[in-house]
Amino acid sequence: MGEIGDSLLRADEESFTRRPPKSTQARVRYLLSQVKTTRAVAALLGVSMRSVERYLQGTRKHPPRPIADRLEAEVRRRWQPRVRERARRRATDTGITVETRARFGYTAAPGSTDDGRVRRVTQHLPPAYAARLLEARAAGAGEAELRGIVAEGLQEIYFKDRGRRAQDLRVEFTDIDYIDIGYG
């Protein structure tokens, strides 16, 4: 995923009401409850069925780092889907908050500067932009499309002040240093 997709994933995880399992045995047990067979768990993790059985029995507690990372990612991806969905619905009702430090370039009326510069911006975007962003993500949109939606929202709300100024301004959103998206 890209920076915006990762930020949306973090926003999902911030809505968790309980922590995901920590031990290898508990994580494998949870995955088994989700996908139903040791064969499916083994395929997800890229290990043998016997390794999955060892993790379940607790005879093998510390998998190699790549497998441990895949295990954690698969558990987090499946953890509390209804809580995530409820948070997303709430975001489409209340909007999202975007905090970022990035380079913003401008195309504006003659006589104004168009030099891009790094800015730190924290802005609440209305529900319409939140809904578009979450729908695009659910539809499998790429990072460029997600970035375009966020850029359009920041352009209209932050830079144009909801249409009260800089009517001809066009904003480019590039060189993201960091971005954090929060629901609500």
PDB file of C-alpha atoms in Angstrom:
ATOM      1  CA  MET A   1       0.000   0.000   0.000  1.00  0.00           C
ATOM      2  CA  GLY A   2       0.953   3.618  -0.275  1.00  0.00           C
ATOM      3  CA  GLU A   3       1.099   6.357   2.296  1.00  0.00           C
ATOM      4  CA  ILE A   4      -2.596   7.226   2.198  1.00  0.00           C
ATOM      5  CA  GLY A   5      -3.706   3.581   2.146  1.00  0.00           C
ATOM      6  CA  ASP A   6      -1.463   2.867   5.139  1.00  0.00           C
ATOM      7  CA  SER A   7      -2.865   5.884   6.950  1.00  0.00           C
ATOM      8  CA  LEU A   8      -6.434   4.663   6.374  1.00  0.00           C
ATOM      9  CA  LEU A   9      -5.394   1.255   7.703  1.00  0.00           C
ATOM     10  CA  ARG A  10      -4.012   2.910  10.852  1.00  0.00           C
ATOM     11  CA  ALA A  11      -7.276   4.849  11.232  1.00  0.00           C
ATOM     12  CA  ASP A  12      -9.143   1.531  11.073  1.00  0.00           C
ATOM     13  CA  GLU A  13      -6.873   0.042  13.725  1.00  0.00           C
ATOM     14  CA  GLU A  14      -7.345   3.034  16.034  1.00  0.00           C
ATOM     15  CA  SER A  15     -11.019   2.104  16.257  1.00  0.00           C
ATOM     16  CA  PHE A  16     -10.302  -1.314  17.806  1.00  0.00           C
ATOM     17  CA  THR A  17     -12.087  -1.837  21.104  1.00  0.00           C
ATOM     18  CA  ARG A  18      -9.792  -4.729  22.100  1.00  0.00           C
ATOM     19  CA  ARG A  19      -6.224  -5.567  21.285  1.00  0.00           C
ATOM     20  CA  PRO A  20      -5.478  -8.296  18.766  1.00  0.00           C
ATOM     21  CA  PRO A  21      -3.869 -11.490  20.158  1.00  0.00           C
ATOM     22  CA  LYS A  22      -0.171 -11.161  21.007  1.00  0.00           C
ATOM     23  CA  SER A  23       1.236 -14.677  21.317  1.00  0.00           C
ATOM     24  CA  THR A  24       1.950 -16.815  18.287  1.00  0.00           C
ATOM     25  CA  GLN A  25      -0.335 -19.567  19.566  1.00  0.00           C
ATOM     26  CA  ALA A  26      -3.261 -17.157  20.106  1.00  0.00           C
ATOM     27  CA  ARG A  27      -2.752 -15.543  16.694  1.00  0.00           C
ATOM     28  CA  VAL A  28      -2.701 -18.881  14.879  1.00  0.00           C
ATOM     29  CA  ARG A  29      -5.771 -20.016  16.844  1.00  0.00           C
ATOM     30  CA  TYR A  30      -7.576 -16.829  15.795  1.00  0.00           C
ATOM     31  CA  LEU A  31      -6.600 -17.289  12.139  1.00  0.00           C
ATOM     32  CA  LEU A  32      -7.782 -20.892  12.304  1.00  0.00           C
ATOM     33  CA  SER A  33     -11.155 -19.718  13.614  1.00  0.00           C
ATOM     34  CA  GLN A  34     -11.392 -17.307  10.674  1.00  0.00           C
ATOM     35  CA  VAL A  35     -10.279 -19.486   7.753  1.00  0.00           C
ATOM     36  CA  LYS A  36     -11.337 -22.864   9.256  1.00  0.00           C
ATOM     37  CA  THR A  37      -8.518 -25.198   8.161  1.00  0.00           C
ATOM     38  CA  THR A  38      -4.847 -25.621   8.988  1.00  0.00           C
ATOM     39  CA  ARG A  39      -4.184 -25.929   5.271  1.00  0.00           C
ATOM     40  CA  ALA A  40      -5.642 -22.451   4.664  1.00  0.00           C
ATOM     41  CA  VAL A  41      -3.647 -20.974   7.570  1.00  0.00           C
ATOM     42  CA  ALA A  42      -0.477 -22.618   6.230  1.00  0.00           C
ATOM     43  CA  ALA A  43      -1.146 -21.152   2.775  1.00  0.00           C
ATOM     44  CA  LEU A  44      -1.698 -17.679   4.243  1.00  0.00           C
ATOM     45  CA  LEU A  45       1.558 -17.794   6.181  1.00  0.00           C
ATOM     46  CA  GLY A  46       3.619 -19.657   3.612  1.00  0.00           C
ATOM     47  CA  VAL A  47       4.529 -22.497   5.994  1.00  0.00           C
ATOM     48  CA  SER A  48       3.755 -26.200   6.225  1.00  0.00           C
ATOM     49  CA  MET A  49       0.646 -27.573   7.875  1.00  0.00           C
ATOM     50  CA  ARG A  50       2.898 -29.249  10.451  1.00  0.00           C
ATOM     51  CA  SER A  51       4.345 -25.846  11.416  1.00  0.00           C
ATOM     52  CA  VAL A  52       0.819 -24.515  11.946  1.00  0.00           C
ATOM     53  CA  GLU A  53       0.069 -27.510  14.172  1.00  0.00           C
ATOM     54  CA  ARG A  54       3.232 -26.833  16.191  1.00  0.00           C
ATOM     55  CA  TYR A  55       2.224 -23.210  16.661  1.00  0.00           C
ATOM     56  CA  LEU A  56      -1.239 -24.323  17.780  1.00  0.00           C
ATOM     57  CA  GLN A  57       0.153 -26.821  20.293  1.00  0.00           C
ATOM     58  CA  GLY A  58       2.629 -24.281  21.612  1.00  0.00           C
ATOM     59  CA  THR A  59       5.665 -26.468  20.929  1.00  0.00           C
ATOM     60  CA  ARG A  60       7.017 -23.792  18.600  1.00  0.00           C
ATOM     61  CA  LYS A  61       6.560 -20.305  19.998  1.00  0.00           C
ATOM     62  CA  HIS A  62       8.869 -18.049  18.001  1.00  0.00           C
ATOM     63  CA  PRO A  63       8.525 -18.187  14.211  1.00  0.00           C
ATOM     64  CA  PRO A  64      11.124 -16.529  11.972  1.00  0.00           C
ATOM     65  CA  ARG A  65      10.653 -12.774  11.591  1.00  0.00           C
ATOM     66  CA  PRO A  66       9.054 -12.839   8.070  1.00  0.00           C
ATOM     67  CA  ILE A  67       6.505 -15.421   9.175  1.00  0.00           C
ATOM     68  CA  ALA A  68       5.806 -13.563  12.420  1.00  0.00           C
ATOM     69  CA  ASP A  69       5.226 -10.371  10.426  1.00  0.00           C
ATOM     70  CA  ARG A  70       2.830 -12.124   8.018  1.00  0.00           C
ATOM     71  CA  LEU A  71       1.014 -13.684  10.971  1.00  0.00           C
ATOM     72  CA  GLU A  72       0.577 -10.319  12.668  1.00  0.00           C
ATOM     73  CA  ALA A  73      -0.561  -8.651   9.430  1.00  0.00           C
ATOM     74  CA  GLU A  74      -3.136 -11.362   8.669  1.00  0.00           C
ATOM     75  CA  VAL A  75      -4.579 -11.193  12.188  1.00  0.00           C
ATOM     76  CA  ARG A  76      -4.768  -7.379  12.123  1.00  0.00           C
ATOM     77  CA  ARG A  77      -6.402  -7.458   8.690  1.00  0.00           C
ATOM     78  CA  ARG A  78      -9.207  -9.686   9.999  1.00  0.00           C
ATOM     79  CA  TRP A  79      -9.527  -8.297  13.540  1.00  0.00           C
ATOM     80  CA  GLN A  80     -12.893  -6.742  14.522  1.00  0.00           C
ATOM     81  CA  PRO A  81     -14.425  -6.189  11.078  1.00  0.00           C
ATOM     82  CA  ARG A  82     -17.723  -4.879  12.471  1.00  0.00           C
ATOM     83  CA  VAL A  83     -15.936  -2.315  14.635  1.00  0.00           C
ATOM     84  CA  ARG A  84     -13.982  -1.143  11.582  1.00  0.00           C
ATOM     85  CA  GLU A  85     -17.134  -0.901   9.499  1.00  0.00           C
ATOM     86  CA  ARG A  86     -18.919   1.079  12.214  1.00  0.00           C
ATOM     87  CA  ALA A  87     -15.968   3.517  12.378  1.00  0.00           C
ATOM     88  CA  ARG A  88     -16.030   3.942   8.582  1.00  0.00           C
ATOM     89  CA  ARG A  89     -19.776   4.620   8.617  1.00  0.00           C
ATOM     90  CA  ARG A  90     -19.263   7.189  11.355  1.00  0.00           C
ATOM     91  CA  ALA A  91     -16.521   8.820   9.244  1.00  0.00           C
ATOM     92  CA  THR A  92     -18.868   9.119   6.274  1.00  0.00           C
ATOM     93  CA  ASP A  93     -21.341  10.881   8.595  1.00  0.00           C
ATOM     94  CA  THR A  94     -18.885  13.199  10.379  1.00  0.00           C
ATOM     95  CA  GLY A  95     -15.894  13.492   8.034  1.00  0.00           C
ATOM     96  CA  ILE A  96     -12.191  12.795   8.457  1.00  0.00           C
ATOM     97  CA  THR A  97      -9.254  14.740   9.817  1.00  0.00           C
ATOM     98  CA  VAL A  98      -6.103  14.884   7.711  1.00  0.00           C
ATOM     99  CA  GLU A  99      -2.791  15.863   9.248  1.00  0.00           C
ATOM    100  CA  THR A 100       0.096  15.998   6.831  1.00  0.00           C
ATOM    101  CA  ARG A 101       3.418  17.561   6.023  1.00  0.00           C
ATOM    102  CA  ALA A 102       3.915  17.614   2.291  1.00  0.00           C
ATOM    103  CA  ARG A 103       4.940  19.772  -0.616  1.00  0.00           C
ATOM    104  CA  PHE A 104       2.051  21.751  -2.030  1.00  0.00           C
ATOM    105  CA  GLY A 105       2.494  23.216  -5.491  1.00  0.00           C
ATOM    106  CA  TYR A 106       0.109  25.782  -6.910  1.00  0.00           C
ATOM    107  CA  THR A 107      -1.283  26.863 -10.227  1.00  0.00           C
ATOM    108  CA  ALA A 108      -2.967  30.226  -9.766  1.00  0.00           C
ATOM    109  CA  ALA A 109      -3.827  33.521 -11.398  1.00  0.00           C
ATOM    110  CA  PRO A 110      -1.032  35.539 -13.041  1.00  0.00           C
ATOM    111  CA  GLY A 111       0.977  37.617 -10.602  1.00  0.00           C
ATOM    112  CA  SER A 112       0.855  35.102  -7.772  1.00  0.00           C
ATOM    113  CA  THR A 113       3.583  32.694  -6.801  1.00  0.00           C
ATOM    114  CA  ASP A 114       3.437  29.110  -7.992  1.00  0.00           C
ATOM    115  CA  ASP A 115       6.514  27.891  -6.109  1.00  0.00           C
ATOM    116  CA  GLY A 116       5.802  24.685  -4.278  1.00  0.00           C
ATOM    117  CA  ARG A 117       6.672  24.601  -0.603  1.00  0.00           C
ATOM    118  CA  VAL A 118       6.443  22.226   2.303  1.00  0.00           C
ATOM    119  CA  ARG A 119       3.548  22.899   4.645  1.00  0.00           C
ATOM    120  CA  ARG A 120       2.174  21.199   7.695  1.00  0.00           C
ATOM    121  CA  VAL A 121      -1.606  21.121   7.418  1.00  0.00           C
ATOM    122  CA  THR A 122      -4.218  19.749   9.796  1.00  0.00           C
ATOM    123  CA  GLN A 123      -7.706  19.996   8.333  1.00  0.00           C
ATOM    124  CA  HIS A 124     -11.088  18.398   8.905  1.00  0.00           C
ATOM    125  CA  LEU A 125     -12.609  17.313   5.593  1.00  0.00           C
ATOM    126  CA  PRO A 126     -16.403  17.064   5.271  1.00  0.00           C
ATOM    127  CA  PRO A 127     -18.286  13.757   4.964  1.00  0.00           C
ATOM    128  CA  ALA A 128     -18.464  13.959   1.154  1.00  0.00           C
ATOM    129  CA  TYR A 129     -14.670  13.668   0.849  1.00  0.00           C
ATOM    130  CA  ALA A 130     -14.538  10.953   3.513  1.00  0.00           C
ATOM    131  CA  ALA A 131     -17.158   8.932   1.649  1.00  0.00           C
ATOM    132  CA  ARG A 132     -15.336   9.324  -1.686  1.00  0.00           C
ATOM    133  CA  LEU A 133     -12.008   8.347  -0.128  1.00  0.00           C
ATOM    134  CA  LEU A 134     -13.374   5.258   1.635  1.00  0.00           C
ATOM    135  CA  GLU A 135     -15.393   4.161  -1.424  1.00  0.00           C
ATOM    136  CA  ALA A 136     -12.352   4.510  -3.662  1.00  0.00           C
ATOM    137  CA  ARG A 137     -10.259   2.483  -1.221  1.00  0.00           C
ATOM    138  CA  ALA A 138     -12.926  -0.231  -1.018  1.00  0.00           C
ATOM    139  CA  ALA A 139     -13.047  -0.346  -4.823  1.00  0.00           C
ATOM    140  CA  GLY A 140      -9.291  -0.951  -4.936  1.00  0.00           C
ATOM    141  CA  ALA A 141      -8.207   2.484  -6.127  1.00  0.00           C
ATOM    142  CA  GLY A 142      -4.517   3.151  -6.449  1.00  0.00           C
ATOM    143  CA  GLU A 143      -2.460   5.536  -4.354  1.00  0.00           C
ATOM    144  CA  ALA A 144      -2.612   8.246  -7.053  1.00  0.00           C
ATOM    145  CA  GLU A 145      -6.414   8.297  -6.994  1.00  0.00           C
ATOM    146  CA  LEU A 146      -6.531   8.383  -3.178  1.00  0.00           C
ATOM    147  CA  ARG A 147      -3.965  11.204  -3.184  1.00  0.00           C
ATOM    148  CA  GLY A 148      -6.098  13.097  -5.710  1.00  0.00           C
ATOM    149  CA  ILE A 149      -9.179  12.895  -3.494  1.00  0.00           C
ATOM    150  CA  VAL A 150      -7.255  14.143  -0.444  1.00  0.00           C
ATOM    151  CA  ALA A 151      -5.641  16.913  -2.536  1.00  0.00           C
ATOM    152  CA  GLU A 152      -9.012  18.032  -3.851  1.00  0.00           C
ATOM    153  CA  GLY A 153     -10.436  18.113  -0.335  1.00  0.00           C
ATOM    154  CA  LEU A 154      -7.523  20.144   1.010  1.00  0.00           C
ATOM    155  CA  GLN A 155      -7.699  22.452  -1.997  1.00  0.00           C
ATOM    156  CA  GLU A 156     -11.386  23.214  -1.538  1.00  0.00           C
ATOM    157  CA  ILE A 157     -11.533  23.377   2.248  1.00  0.00           C
ATOM    158  CA  TYR A 158      -8.103  24.652   3.321  1.00  0.00           C
ATOM    159  CA  PHE A 159      -6.724  26.666   0.431  1.00  0.00           C
ATOM    160  CA  LYS A 160      -9.934  27.969  -1.168  1.00  0.00           C
ATOM    161  CA  ASP A 161     -11.789  28.262   2.153  1.00  0.00           C
ATOM    162  CA  ARG A 162     -14.908  26.583   0.740  1.00  0.00           C
ATOM    163  CA  GLY A 163     -14.966  28.823  -2.328  1.00  0.00           C
ATOM    164  CA  ARG A 164     -14.552  32.157  -0.511  1.00  0.00           C
ATOM    165  CA  ARG A 165     -11.116  32.914  -1.995  1.00  0.00           C
ATOM    166  CA  ALA A 166      -8.602  31.929  -4.683  1.00  0.00           C
ATOM    167  CA  GLN A 167     -11.163  30.738  -7.186  1.00  0.00           C
ATOM    168  CA  ASP A 168      -8.625  29.762  -9.879  1.00  0.00           C
ATOM    169  CA  LEU A 169      -6.194  28.028  -7.528  1.00  0.00           C
ATOM    170  CA  ARG A 170      -5.155  24.462  -8.338  1.00  0.00           C
ATOM    171  CA  VAL A 171      -3.135  22.556  -5.746  1.00  0.00           C
ATOM    172  CA  GLU A 172      -0.665  19.723  -6.310  1.00  0.00           C
ATOM    173  CA  PHE A 173      -0.082  17.414  -3.354  1.00  0.00           C
ATOM    174  CA  THR A 174       3.375  15.809  -3.654  1.00  0.00           C
ATOM    175  CA  ASP A 175       6.387  14.673  -1.632  1.00  0.00           C
ATOM    176  CA  ILE A 176       4.422  13.540   1.413  1.00  0.00           C
ATOM    177  CA  ASP A 177       6.671  13.514   4.466  1.00  0.00           C
ATOM    178  CA  TYR A 178       3.925  11.990   6.602  1.00  0.00           C
ATOM    179  CA  ILE A 179       0.153  11.783   6.584  1.00  0.00           C
ATOM    180  CA  ASP A 180      -2.196  10.765   9.352  1.00  0.00           C
ATOM    181  CA  ILE A 181      -5.912  10.337   8.732  1.00  0.00           C
ATOM    182  CA  GLY A 182      -8.359  10.060  11.601  1.00  0.00           C
ATOM    183  CA  TYR A 183     -12.035   9.228  11.532  1.00  0.00           C
ATOM    184  CA  GLY A 184     -14.330  11.838  13.014  1.00  0.00           C
TER     185      GLY A 184
END
